[in-house]
Structures are given as C-alpha cells and as structure tokens.
Amino acid sequence: MASHIVGYPRMGPKRELKFALESFWDGKSSAEDLKKVAADLRSSIWKQMKDAGIKYIPSNTFSYYDQVLDTTAMIGAVPPRYGWNGGEIEFGTYFSMARGNATVPAMEMTKWFDTNYHFIVPELGPDVKFSYASHKAVEEYKEAKALGVDTVPVLVGPVSYLLLSKPAKGVEKSFSLLSLLDKILPIYKEVIAELKAAGASWIQFDEPTLVKDLESNQLQAFTSAYSALESSLSGLNVIIETYFADVPAAAFKTLTGLKGVSGYGFDLVRGTKTLDLIKGGFPSGKYLFAGVVDGRNIWANDLASSLSVLQSLEGIVGKDKLVVSTSCSLLHTAVDLVNEPKLDKELKSWLAFAAQKVVEVNALAKALAGHKEEAFFSANAAAQASRKSSPRVTNEAVQKAAAALKGSDHRRATNVSARLDVQQKKLNLPVLPTTTIGSFPQTMELRKVRREYKAKK
C-alpha cells in the first residue's frame, strides 16, 4: 500500500528560511548563502520522508515566497514595471514582485483560499509575452534525484493559475483570463518535457479551484487544457490534486473524465461529500490519493477512523490503486513536535505536527497492507480517548450552562439605538474610530529592552 504527501512546510523546523530571507533582504548575507540554507532544508525534508517510508515524495513544493509566484516566474509573466528583460528570473525580480522595491510597489497579495497563507496575485492581459523563465521545478527534481530520492514534481495547474489571476492595470475587468490558456500551455509542455528527460515518472498538478462553484466554461477549460497536454504527458503518471473542500458533483465529473490522468487527490477531511461521490462511481483503473490525514491542524489523527474510511474505499478502487495521503499540503501546520520540549506529556500525545503526520500517513498505509503497528495504533487510541475525556477539554460546568440557555438568552434586552447612545456617552468616539488587531511596530529601543528582559538582565 502506497503513501503520498501533498506538500511540506518550507520555513524549517527552527524557522531557518525566515531568518535567511530576512538576512538576505537586509543585505547581511549573499544570494548564495540563502540558496545554501534552502538546499539544506530541501535535502532534510526529502530524506525525512524517504526514511519514514513515503513512496510519493513531492518536490517543487519548496518556495522562497509562494508557489503561485513561482509559477508566475516559470511562465515569465512579470509585469513591465519591474524592468525584467528576459532570461532566467533571479532574486532581484522575484522579490520585487513579492515585496516591491524603492521605486515600484509589490503585486497584490490575497488569501490562499480560506487558509492563513497568502499568495501573490498574477497580473495578466492579452499583451503578456509568456516565456519559460524559471527552471526551478526541473532543478529541484534533479537535486532530489542526485540525493537518491525520486520525487513527484508538483506544479500549480494551468487552469487554477489563470482562475487565481486578475486582469493587469489598464486591462478591461471583463477580460477572459482563460483565453490565455493556449499561450501558457506551450511553457507547461516545455517543463513536462524537461522533467521527463530528467527521469520523472510521476507529476502532480495542483488544481484546487476545482473545489469552487465553477461555471460550465471554466470546467470546460480543464478538459481543454489536459486534452492539449495529453501527448506531452504520455509516459508519465499524472496526479490532479484538489484540497480544502468538497469537489462539487459537476467538477468531479469533469475531473474524473480528464485525458491522460492517472489519479486524483481529494481532501477527505473537509470533503465528506466527495467521499459519497467516490463511492457512487470512481473510474476503473485510476489511482485514488485519499487525503485522510488532516494537513490543516495540529491534532493527532484518529487513526482508527481513518483506517475505517480507507478500508471502505479499498473495495471501490482496488488495493493496488489506493494511496494514503494528506488532505492538503502540510504547509499549514507546525513543523515538528521535537522542538516543543516544554509541552507536558499528555498534551503532546494529542498533537501531530508535519513530521508526525508523515509518520501517520505511512502507518495507515502499512496497516492497509496488513502490517499494522499495534502499539502505535493503541497509543493513538489512548490519546484520542484522553483528549475527549480530559477536564482540560471537557468542562461539565460549561456544558451544563450551555445546555440551560433559553432562546431569550440570545436576544439583547435593549435595542441598538439605546446601546449606541450609552456607548457614545461613555467613549465619545469619533465618526471613524480606529483600532489595531495586530502587533504595533517595534522600535530599536523596544527590541533592546525585550532582549535584555529575555536574558534576565
């Protein structure tokens, strides 16, 4: 039974990438210093997954900023204001798009679906001259291969990339971004050809927009894109990965009908309705990458429950076609519990960060293959029971108080105008009050005092 990880945190177990980036941005270290930190992190991540027994290990999920910006670099979609004149995109252009520079602002940033991560929004229009301008995906595949790890290169899918973009300044808001599909697919074909030449046997396209409520023309774009890529993908096993929600029935039908695709990845933690669609009809001979280990929280997985779901899927897709996976990239959780020595034993037993979730995925795969680690599963069951019954989680007084609430308890005794009048008399607020919901800027003096306090001076 095989195991798969959608993606992994890139900051490092002790935030090594964060500190390396800040040092580079401040001019305190070189580009080579930054690249060395990044290479060491990638190497340790791949080795960790290989040692854990993961079969399908991702590459190109590492990023200096975000994976959508990496795709913008890959297809050379650099807005003119950054003065890029072609060739391989280097840090100067890349970070200017992400952060701006002394003369031009950064590109817009927006939330990556409903997570706390953000991405740099591509700015596109009919006049963009696309070109293959970042070989990162191929370079990282070769890098892993040189270390003895055969990985699954991951690309943001062409349709999701366009659907997550916006018309550039000066372009009509009604401009169809999907009309650019035929212009970016030749670059995807170049990347695919280089990956094949380098020895890749699998490739993963992340198409998370399939979980949205898409129009028929948007769904048709997926069919068109993968039909156009079919000959280029010949000889490769292709995964289309979705995450964060249920895949609607119409999108499920489109997805499972795509040409040249070997398997489909689904979030079965948040996508319980997707589970029903799979049970209602899954294409014969295709792989199901079953995302049963939650990639979006820090709690240990309920292994018994996940195993039950997997066993129910075995009869539908076949034992050799079922792959145990994470619900999404592990980017959205903490890195490793090893770095939490101050947590007490009970609380620690309830938790699983990215490193522990990798172990959970492999344990489930082994259990499905008939090699269940009884001690590991028993400890997990005990931790699940402990968390459910612990007074740290279950407070009877709160439960009784909540159960005793009446309908009238949910309604204010006074109306809004009366409350506003009292509030204004007490606070004397201006027409547009301001507040802060984040950290205040830290002065050098404040930083110095905090350092001294931490050092017990």
CSV table of C-alpha atoms in Angstrom, one decimal:
chain,number,residue,atom,x,y,z
A,1,MET,CA,0.0,0.0,0.0
A,2,ALA,CA,1.5,3.4,-1.1
A,3,SER,CA,1.7,6.7,0.8
A,4,HIS,CA,1.9,10.3,-0.5
A,5,ILE,CA,2.4,13.8,0.9
A,6,VAL,CA,0.8,16.7,-0.9
A,7,GLY,CA,3.4,19.2,0.3
A,8,TYR,CA,5.5,20.1,3.3
A,9,PRO,CA,6.4,23.3,5.4
A,10,ARG,CA,9.3,25.2,3.9
A,11,MET,CA,10.3,27.6,6.7
A,12,GLY,CA,12.3,24.9,8.5
A,13,PRO,CA,11.8,23.3,12.0
A,14,LYS,CA,13.5,26.3,13.6
A,15,ARG,CA,12.4,29.0,11.0
A,16,GLU,CA,15.7,28.7,9.2
A,17,LEU,CA,14.3,30.0,5.9
A,18,LYS,CA,12.7,33.0,7.6
A,19,PHE,CA,16.0,34.1,9.2
A,20,ALA,CA,17.9,33.5,6.0
A,21,LEU,CA,15.4,35.6,4.0
A,22,GLU,CA,15.5,38.5,6.4
A,23,SER,CA,19.3,38.4,6.4
A,24,PHE,CA,19.4,38.5,2.6
A,25,TRP,CA,16.8,41.3,2.4
A,26,ASP,CA,18.8,43.3,4.9
A,27,GLY,CA,21.9,42.9,2.8
A,28,LYS,CA,23.7,41.0,5.6
A,29,SER,CA,24.1,37.8,3.5
A,30,SER,CA,24.5,36.8,-0.1
A,31,ALA,CA,22.2,35.0,-2.6
A,32,GLU,CA,24.5,32.0,-2.3
A,33,ASP,CA,24.1,32.0,1.5
A,34,LEU,CA,20.3,32.0,1.1
A,35,LYS,CA,20.4,29.2,-1.6
A,36,LYS,CA,22.6,27.1,0.7
A,37,VAL,CA,20.0,27.3,3.6
A,38,ALA,CA,17.2,26.5,1.1
A,39,ALA,CA,19.1,23.5,-0.3
A,40,ASP,CA,19.8,22.1,3.2
A,41,LEU,CA,16.2,22.4,4.1
A,42,ARG,CA,15.0,20.6,1.0
A,43,SER,CA,17.5,17.9,1.5
A,44,SER,CA,16.5,17.2,5.1
A,45,ILE,CA,12.8,17.2,4.1
A,46,TRP,CA,13.2,14.7,1.3
A,47,LYS,CA,15.4,12.5,3.5
A,48,GLN,CA,12.9,12.6,6.3
A,49,MET,CA,10.1,11.5,4.1
A,50,LYS,CA,12.2,8.8,2.5
A,51,ASP,CA,13.3,7.4,5.9
A,52,ALA,CA,9.6,7.5,7.0
A,53,GLY,CA,8.7,5.2,4.1
A,54,ILE,CA,6.7,7.6,2.0
A,55,LYS,CA,6.5,6.4,-1.6
A,56,TYR,CA,5.3,9.5,-3.4
A,57,ILE,CA,7.5,12.4,-2.1
A,58,PRO,CA,6.8,15.8,-3.6
A,59,SER,CA,9.4,18.2,-5.0
A,60,ASN,CA,9.0,21.9,-6.1
A,61,THR,CA,6.7,22.5,-3.1
A,62,PHE,CA,9.5,24.5,-1.5
A,63,SER,CA,9.3,28.2,-2.2
A,64,TYR,CA,11.2,31.4,-1.2
A,65,TYR,CA,7.8,33.2,-1.2
A,66,ASP,CA,4.8,31.3,-2.5
A,67,GLN,CA,4.0,28.7,-5.2
A,68,VAL,CA,1.8,30.9,-7.3
A,69,LEU,CA,4.6,33.5,-7.6
A,70,ASP,CA,6.9,30.6,-8.5
A,71,THR,CA,4.5,29.8,-11.4
A,72,THR,CA,4.4,33.4,-12.5
A,73,ALA,CA,8.2,33.2,-12.7
A,74,MET,CA,8.1,29.9,-14.5
A,75,ILE,CA,5.9,31.3,-17.3
A,76,GLY,CA,7.7,34.7,-17.4
A,77,ALA,CA,4.5,36.7,-16.5
A,78,VAL,CA,6.5,39.6,-15.0
A,79,PRO,CA,4.6,43.0,-15.0
A,80,PRO,CA,6.6,45.6,-17.1
A,81,ARG,CA,7.1,47.9,-14.1
A,82,TYR,CA,9.8,45.6,-12.7
A,83,GLY,CA,12.0,46.1,-15.7
A,84,TRP,CA,12.7,42.5,-16.4
A,85,ASN,CA,14.3,42.0,-19.9
A,86,GLY,CA,14.1,38.2,-20.3
A,87,GLY,CA,16.3,35.3,-19.3
A,88,GLU,CA,16.1,33.3,-16.1
A,89,ILE,CA,14.3,35.2,-13.3
A,90,GLU,CA,16.7,36.0,-10.5
A,91,PHE,CA,16.1,37.0,-6.8
A,92,GLY,CA,16.0,40.7,-7.7
A,93,THR,CA,13.0,40.5,-10.0
A,94,TYR,CA,11.3,37.7,-7.9
A,95,PHE,CA,11.4,39.6,-4.6
A,96,SER,CA,10.5,42.9,-6.3
A,97,MET,CA,7.3,41.3,-7.4
A,98,ALA,CA,6.7,39.9,-3.9
A,99,ARG,CA,7.8,42.9,-1.8
A,100,GLY,CA,8.2,45.9,-4.1
A,101,ASN,CA,11.4,47.9,-4.2
A,102,ALA,CA,12.4,51.6,-3.8
A,103,THR,CA,10.7,52.6,-7.0
A,104,VAL,CA,7.7,50.3,-7.6
A,105,PRO,CA,5.1,48.6,-5.4
A,106,ALA,CA,4.7,44.9,-4.9
A,107,MET,CA,2.0,42.9,-6.7
A,108,GLU,CA,-1.3,42.3,-4.8
A,109,MET,CA,-1.4,39.7,-2.1
A,110,THR,CA,-4.5,37.8,-1.2
A,111,LYS,CA,-5.5,34.8,0.9
A,112,TRP,CA,-4.8,31.3,-0.3
A,113,PHE,CA,-8.4,30.1,-0.2
A,114,ASP,CA,-9.6,30.0,3.4
A,115,THR,CA,-6.2,29.5,5.0
A,116,ASN,CA,-3.9,31.9,6.8
A,117,TYR,CA,-1.4,31.7,4.0
A,118,HIS,CA,-1.3,34.3,1.2
A,119,PHE,CA,-0.2,34.3,-2.4
A,120,ILE,CA,0.9,37.0,-4.9
A,121,VAL,CA,-1.9,37.5,-7.5
A,122,PRO,CA,-0.7,37.3,-11.1
A,123,GLU,CA,-1.4,40.3,-13.3
A,124,LEU,CA,-2.3,39.2,-16.8
A,125,GLY,CA,-3.6,40.6,-20.0
A,126,PRO,CA,-3.7,40.0,-23.8
A,127,ASP,CA,-0.3,41.6,-24.4
A,128,VAL,CA,1.7,39.5,-21.9
A,129,LYS,CA,4.6,37.7,-23.6
A,130,PHE,CA,5.0,34.4,-21.8
A,131,SER,CA,8.3,32.6,-21.8
A,132,TYR,CA,9.9,29.7,-19.9
A,133,ALA,CA,11.8,31.9,-17.4
A,134,SER,CA,12.3,29.7,-14.2
A,135,HIS,CA,13.6,26.2,-14.3
A,136,LYS,CA,13.0,25.7,-10.6
A,137,ALA,CA,10.7,22.7,-10.9
A,138,VAL,CA,13.2,20.7,-13.0
A,139,GLU,CA,16.2,21.8,-11.0
A,140,GLU,CA,14.7,20.7,-7.7
A,141,TYR,CA,13.7,17.3,-9.2
A,142,LYS,CA,17.3,16.8,-10.3
A,143,GLU,CA,18.6,18.0,-6.9
A,144,ALA,CA,16.5,15.4,-5.1
A,145,LYS,CA,17.5,12.7,-7.6
A,146,ALA,CA,21.1,13.4,-7.0
A,147,LEU,CA,20.5,12.8,-3.3
A,148,GLY,CA,18.9,9.4,-4.1
A,149,VAL,CA,15.3,10.5,-3.8
A,150,ASP,CA,12.9,10.1,-6.7
A,151,THR,CA,10.2,12.7,-6.3
A,152,VAL,CA,6.9,13.7,-7.7
A,153,PRO,CA,7.4,17.2,-9.2
A,154,VAL,CA,4.4,19.5,-8.2
A,155,LEU,CA,3.2,22.3,-10.4
A,156,VAL,CA,0.3,24.7,-9.9
A,157,GLY,CA,-2.1,23.6,-12.6
A,158,PRO,CA,-2.6,25.9,-15.6
A,159,VAL,CA,-6.3,26.4,-15.2
A,160,SER,CA,-6.2,27.1,-11.4
A,161,TYR,CA,-3.3,29.5,-12.1
A,162,LEU,CA,-5.4,31.5,-14.6
A,163,LEU,CA,-8.5,31.4,-12.3
A,164,LEU,CA,-6.5,32.8,-9.4
A,165,SER,CA,-5.1,35.7,-11.6
A,166,LYS,CA,-6.5,39.1,-12.2
A,167,PRO,CA,-6.5,41.5,-15.2
A,168,ALA,CA,-3.5,43.8,-15.1
A,169,LYS,CA,-3.9,47.5,-14.7
A,170,GLY,CA,-5.3,49.0,-17.9
A,171,VAL,CA,-6.9,45.7,-19.0
A,172,GLU,CA,-10.7,45.5,-19.1
A,173,LYS,CA,-12.1,43.9,-16.0
A,174,SER,CA,-14.2,41.7,-18.3
A,175,PHE,CA,-11.1,40.3,-20.0
A,176,SER,CA,-11.3,36.5,-20.0
A,177,LEU,CA,-8.2,35.2,-18.2
A,178,LEU,CA,-8.9,31.7,-19.5
A,179,SER,CA,-8.4,33.0,-23.1
A,180,LEU,CA,-4.6,32.9,-22.2
A,181,LEU,CA,-4.7,29.1,-21.7
A,182,ASP,CA,-3.3,28.4,-25.2
A,183,LYS,CA,-0.5,30.9,-24.6
A,184,ILE,CA,0.8,29.3,-21.3
A,185,LEU,CA,0.3,25.6,-22.2
A,186,PRO,CA,3.4,25.6,-24.5
A,187,ILE,CA,5.5,26.5,-21.5
A,188,TYR,CA,4.0,23.8,-19.4
A,189,LYS,CA,4.8,21.4,-22.2
A,190,GLU,CA,8.5,22.5,-22.1
A,191,VAL,CA,8.6,21.9,-18.3
A,192,ILE,CA,7.0,18.5,-18.7
A,193,ALA,CA,9.5,17.6,-21.5
A,194,GLU,CA,12.4,18.5,-19.3
A,195,LEU,CA,11.0,16.6,-16.3
A,196,LYS,CA,10.6,13.5,-18.5
A,197,ALA,CA,14.1,13.9,-19.8
A,198,ALA,CA,15.4,14.1,-16.3
A,199,GLY,CA,13.7,10.8,-15.4
A,200,ALA,CA,10.5,11.8,-13.7
A,201,SER,CA,7.8,9.1,-13.8
A,202,TRP,CA,5.1,11.0,-11.9
A,203,ILE,CA,3.9,14.6,-12.0
A,204,GLN,CA,1.4,16.4,-9.8
A,205,PHE,CA,-0.8,19.3,-10.9
A,206,ASP,CA,-2.4,21.2,-8.1
A,207,GLU,CA,-5.9,22.3,-9.3
A,208,PRO,CA,-7.5,23.5,-6.0
A,209,THR,CA,-10.0,25.8,-7.8
A,210,LEU,CA,-12.0,22.6,-8.7
A,211,VAL,CA,-13.5,22.8,-5.2
A,212,LYS,CA,-15.1,26.2,-6.1
A,213,ASP,CA,-18.5,26.6,-7.7
A,214,LEU,CA,-17.3,26.9,-11.3
A,215,GLU,CA,-19.2,27.9,-14.4
A,216,SER,CA,-19.5,25.5,-17.3
A,217,ASN,CA,-17.0,27.4,-19.4
A,218,GLN,CA,-14.5,27.2,-16.5
A,219,LEU,CA,-15.0,23.5,-16.2
A,220,GLN,CA,-14.5,23.1,-19.9
A,221,ALA,CA,-11.1,24.8,-19.6
A,222,PHE,CA,-9.9,21.9,-17.5
A,223,THR,CA,-11.0,19.4,-20.3
A,224,SER,CA,-9.4,21.6,-23.0
A,225,ALA,CA,-6.1,22.1,-21.0
A,226,TYR,CA,-5.5,18.4,-20.2
A,227,SER,CA,-6.5,17.3,-23.7
A,228,ALA,CA,-3.9,19.7,-25.1
A,229,LEU,CA,-1.3,18.3,-22.7
A,230,GLU,CA,-2.2,14.7,-23.2
A,231,SER,CA,0.6,13.9,-25.8
A,232,SER,CA,3.2,15.7,-23.7
A,233,LEU,CA,2.2,13.8,-20.6
A,234,SER,CA,2.4,10.4,-22.4
A,235,GLY,CA,4.7,8.1,-20.5
A,236,LEU,CA,4.1,9.9,-17.2
A,237,ASN,CA,1.8,9.1,-14.4
A,238,VAL,CA,-0.3,12.2,-13.7
A,239,ILE,CA,-2.0,13.2,-10.4
A,240,ILE,CA,-4.5,16.0,-10.3
A,241,GLU,CA,-4.7,17.2,-6.7
A,242,THR,CA,-7.6,19.1,-5.1
A,243,TYR,CA,-7.9,20.3,-1.5
A,244,PHE,CA,-9.7,22.4,1.2
A,245,ALA,CA,-13.3,21.4,0.5
A,246,ASP,CA,-15.7,19.1,-1.3
A,247,VAL,CA,-15.4,18.8,-5.1
A,248,PRO,CA,-18.9,19.6,-6.5
A,249,ALA,CA,-20.5,16.9,-8.5
A,250,ALA,CA,-20.1,18.7,-11.8
A,251,ALA,CA,-16.4,19.3,-11.1
A,252,PHE,CA,-16.0,15.7,-10.0
A,253,LYS,CA,-17.4,14.5,-13.3
A,254,THR,CA,-15.1,16.8,-15.3
A,255,LEU,CA,-12.0,15.9,-13.2
A,256,THR,CA,-12.5,12.1,-13.5
A,257,GLY,CA,-13.0,12.4,-17.2
A,258,LEU,CA,-9.8,14.3,-17.9
A,259,LYS,CA,-7.5,12.7,-20.5
A,260,GLY,CA,-4.0,11.5,-19.7
A,261,VAL,CA,-4.6,11.5,-15.9
A,262,SER,CA,-3.6,8.5,-13.8
A,263,GLY,CA,-5.0,9.5,-10.4
A,264,TYR,CA,-6.9,12.1,-8.4
A,265,GLY,CA,-6.2,13.6,-5.0
A,266,PHE,CA,-9.1,14.6,-2.7
A,267,ASP,CA,-9.4,16.2,0.7
A,268,LEU,CA,-11.5,13.6,2.6
A,269,VAL,CA,-11.3,15.5,5.9
A,270,ARG,CA,-13.2,18.6,4.7
A,271,GLY,CA,-14.6,16.8,1.7
A,272,THR,CA,-17.1,14.4,3.2
A,273,LYS,CA,-19.5,14.8,0.3
A,274,THR,CA,-16.6,13.9,-2.1
A,275,LEU,CA,-16.4,10.6,-0.3
A,276,ASP,CA,-20.0,9.9,-1.4
A,277,LEU,CA,-19.2,10.8,-5.0
A,278,ILE,CA,-16.3,8.4,-5.0
A,279,LYS,CA,-18.5,5.6,-3.6
A,280,GLY,CA,-21.1,6.5,-6.2
A,281,GLY,CA,-18.7,5.9,-9.1
A,282,PHE,CA,-14.9,6.0,-9.5
A,283,PRO,CA,-13.2,5.4,-12.8
A,284,SER,CA,-11.8,2.0,-13.2
A,285,GLY,CA,-8.0,1.6,-13.2
A,286,LYS,CA,-7.3,5.0,-11.7
A,287,TYR,CA,-5.4,5.9,-8.5
A,288,LEU,CA,-7.2,7.5,-5.6
A,289,PHE,CA,-5.0,9.6,-3.4
A,290,ALA,CA,-7.1,9.6,-0.3
A,291,GLY,CA,-6.4,12.7,1.9
A,292,VAL,CA,-7.4,11.3,5.3
A,293,VAL,CA,-4.7,12.9,7.4
A,294,ASP,CA,-5.6,16.5,8.2
A,295,GLY,CA,-3.0,18.9,6.8
A,296,ARG,CA,-4.6,21.9,8.4
A,297,ASN,CA,-4.5,21.4,12.2
A,298,ILE,CA,-2.0,20.3,14.9
A,299,TRP,CA,-4.0,17.4,16.3
A,300,ALA,CA,-3.1,13.8,16.1
A,301,ASN,CA,-5.2,11.9,13.5
A,302,ASP,CA,-7.8,9.5,14.7
A,303,LEU,CA,-6.1,6.5,13.0
A,304,ALA,CA,-8.9,4.0,13.7
A,305,SER,CA,-11.4,6.3,12.0
A,306,SER,CA,-9.1,7.0,9.0
A,307,LEU,CA,-8.4,3.3,8.6
A,308,SER,CA,-12.1,2.6,8.5
A,309,VAL,CA,-12.6,5.2,5.7
A,310,LEU,CA,-9.6,3.7,3.8
A,311,GLN,CA,-11.0,0.2,4.1
A,312,SER,CA,-14.3,1.3,2.8
A,313,LEU,CA,-12.5,2.7,-0.3
A,314,GLU,CA,-10.4,-0.4,-0.9
A,315,GLY,CA,-13.3,-2.3,-2.4
A,316,ILE,CA,-14.2,0.6,-4.7
A,317,VAL,CA,-10.8,1.5,-6.2
A,318,GLY,CA,-8.8,-1.7,-5.6
A,319,LYS,CA,-6.0,-2.3,-3.1
A,320,ASP,CA,-3.3,-1.5,-5.6
A,321,LYS,CA,-4.8,1.8,-6.7
A,322,LEU,CA,-5.5,3.3,-3.2
A,323,VAL,CA,-2.8,5.7,-1.9
A,324,VAL,CA,-2.9,7.1,1.6
A,325,SER,CA,-2.3,10.9,1.6
A,326,THR,CA,-2.7,14.2,3.5
A,327,SER,CA,-5.8,16.3,3.0
A,328,CYS,CA,-3.7,19.1,1.6
A,329,SER,CA,-0.1,20.4,1.9
A,330,LEU,CA,1.3,20.2,5.4
A,331,LEU,CA,2.4,23.8,4.9
A,332,HIS,CA,-0.5,24.8,7.1
A,333,THR,CA,0.7,23.1,10.3
A,334,ALA,CA,3.7,23.4,12.6
A,335,VAL,CA,6.9,21.5,11.6
A,336,ASP,CA,8.0,19.1,14.3
A,337,LEU,CA,6.9,18.3,17.9
A,338,VAL,CA,10.5,17.6,18.7
A,339,ASN,CA,11.0,21.3,19.1
A,340,GLU,CA,8.4,21.6,21.8
A,341,PRO,CA,10.2,20.4,24.9
A,342,LYS,CA,8.1,22.5,27.3
A,343,LEU,CA,4.8,20.8,26.5
A,344,ASP,CA,3.6,18.2,29.0
A,345,LYS,CA,3.3,14.5,28.1
A,346,GLU,CA,-0.5,14.4,28.0
A,347,LEU,CA,-0.8,17.5,25.7
A,348,LYS,CA,2.0,16.3,23.5
A,349,SER,CA,0.2,12.9,23.0
A,350,TRP,CA,-2.7,14.8,21.5
A,351,LEU,CA,-0.6,16.6,18.9
A,352,ALA,CA,0.9,15.9,15.5
A,353,PHE,CA,2.8,18.4,13.5
A,354,ALA,CA,4.0,17.9,9.9
A,355,ALA,CA,6.8,15.5,10.8
A,356,GLN,CA,4.4,13.4,12.9
A,357,LYS,CA,1.7,13.5,10.2
A,358,VAL,CA,4.2,12.0,7.7
A,359,VAL,CA,4.6,9.1,10.1
A,360,GLU,CA,0.8,8.8,10.5
A,361,VAL,CA,0.3,8.6,6.7
A,362,ASN,CA,2.9,5.8,6.5
A,363,ALA,CA,1.4,3.9,9.5
A,364,LEU,CA,-2.0,3.9,7.8
A,365,ALA,CA,-0.5,2.7,4.5
A,366,LYS,CA,1.3,-0.2,6.3
A,367,ALA,CA,-1.9,-1.1,8.2
A,368,LEU,CA,-3.8,-1.3,4.9
A,369,ALA,CA,-1.1,-3.6,3.6
A,370,GLY,CA,-1.6,-5.9,6.5
A,371,HIS,CA,1.4,-4.7,8.6
A,372,LYS,CA,-0.4,-2.8,11.3
A,373,GLU,CA,1.8,-1.4,14.1
A,374,GLU,CA,-0.5,-2.3,17.0
A,375,ALA,CA,1.5,-0.4,19.6
A,376,PHE,CA,1.3,2.8,17.6
A,377,PHE,CA,-2.4,2.5,16.9
A,378,SER,CA,-3.1,1.6,20.6
A,379,ALA,CA,-1.2,4.7,21.8
A,380,ASN,CA,-3.1,6.8,19.3
A,381,ALA,CA,-6.5,5.4,20.5
A,382,ALA,CA,-5.5,6.1,24.1
A,383,ALA,CA,-4.5,9.7,23.2
A,384,GLN,CA,-7.8,10.2,21.4
A,385,ALA,CA,-9.8,9.0,24.4
A,386,SER,CA,-7.7,11.1,26.8
A,387,ARG,CA,-8.3,14.3,24.8
A,388,LYS,CA,-12.1,13.6,24.7
A,389,SER,CA,-12.4,13.0,28.4
A,390,SER,CA,-9.8,15.3,29.8
A,391,PRO,CA,-11.0,18.2,32.1
A,392,ARG,CA,-8.7,20.4,30.1
A,393,VAL,CA,-11.1,19.9,27.2
A,394,THR,CA,-14.4,18.9,28.8
A,395,ASN,CA,-15.7,21.3,31.4
A,396,GLU,CA,-19.0,20.0,32.9
A,397,ALA,CA,-20.0,23.4,34.3
A,398,VAL,CA,-19.7,25.0,30.9
A,399,GLN,CA,-21.7,22.2,29.3
A,400,LYS,CA,-24.5,22.5,31.8
A,401,ALA,CA,-24.6,26.3,31.4
A,402,ALA,CA,-24.7,26.0,27.6
A,403,ALA,CA,-27.5,23.3,27.9
A,404,ALA,CA,-29.5,25.6,30.2
A,405,LEU,CA,-29.6,28.5,27.7
A,406,LYS,CA,-33.0,29.6,26.6
A,407,GLY,CA,-34.0,31.4,23.3
A,408,SER,CA,-34.4,34.6,25.2
A,409,ASP,CA,-30.8,34.5,26.3
A,410,HIS,CA,-29.7,35.1,22.7
A,411,ARG,CA,-31.6,38.4,22.5
A,412,ARG,CA,-30.5,41.8,24.0
A,413,ALA,CA,-32.8,43.4,26.5
A,414,THR,CA,-32.2,46.8,24.9
A,415,ASN,CA,-32.3,47.9,21.2
A,416,VAL,CA,-29.4,49.1,19.2
A,417,SER,CA,-30.1,52.8,19.3
A,418,ALA,CA,-30.2,52.7,23.1
A,419,ARG,CA,-26.9,50.9,23.3
A,420,LEU,CA,-25.2,53.2,20.8
A,421,ASP,CA,-26.4,56.2,22.9
A,422,VAL,CA,-24.9,54.8,26.1
A,423,GLN,CA,-21.7,53.8,24.3
A,424,GLN,CA,-21.2,57.3,22.8
A,425,LYS,CA,-21.7,59.0,26.2
A,426,LYS,CA,-19.1,56.7,27.8
A,427,LEU,CA,-16.5,56.6,25.0
A,428,ASN,CA,-17.1,59.8,22.9
A,429,LEU,CA,-15.9,58.0,19.8
A,430,PRO,CA,-15.1,60.0,16.6
A,431,VAL,CA,-17.1,59.3,13.3
A,432,LEU,CA,-14.4,56.8,12.2
A,433,PRO,CA,-12.8,55.1,15.2
A,434,THR,CA,-9.5,53.3,14.7
A,435,THR,CA,-8.0,50.3,16.4
A,436,THR,CA,-5.3,47.7,16.0
A,437,ILE,CA,-5.7,44.0,15.6
A,438,GLY,CA,-2.0,43.1,15.2
A,439,SER,CA,1.3,44.0,16.6
A,440,PHE,CA,2.5,47.6,17.0
A,441,PRO,CA,5.7,48.4,15.2
A,442,GLN,CA,8.8,47.8,17.4
A,443,THR,CA,11.4,50.5,17.8
A,444,MET,CA,15.1,49.6,18.2
A,445,GLU,CA,14.8,50.7,21.9
A,446,LEU,CA,11.9,48.3,22.5
A,447,ARG,CA,13.7,45.4,20.8
A,448,LYS,CA,16.8,46.1,23.0
A,449,VAL,CA,14.7,46.1,26.2
A,450,ARG,CA,13.0,42.9,25.2
A,451,ARG,CA,16.3,41.2,24.5
A,452,GLU,CA,17.6,42.3,27.9
A,453,TYR,CA,14.4,41.1,29.6
A,454,LYS,CA,14.7,37.7,27.9
A,455,ALA,CA,18.4,37.5,29.0
A,456,LYS,CA,17.2,38.2,32.6
A,457,LYS,CA,19.3,41.5,32.7
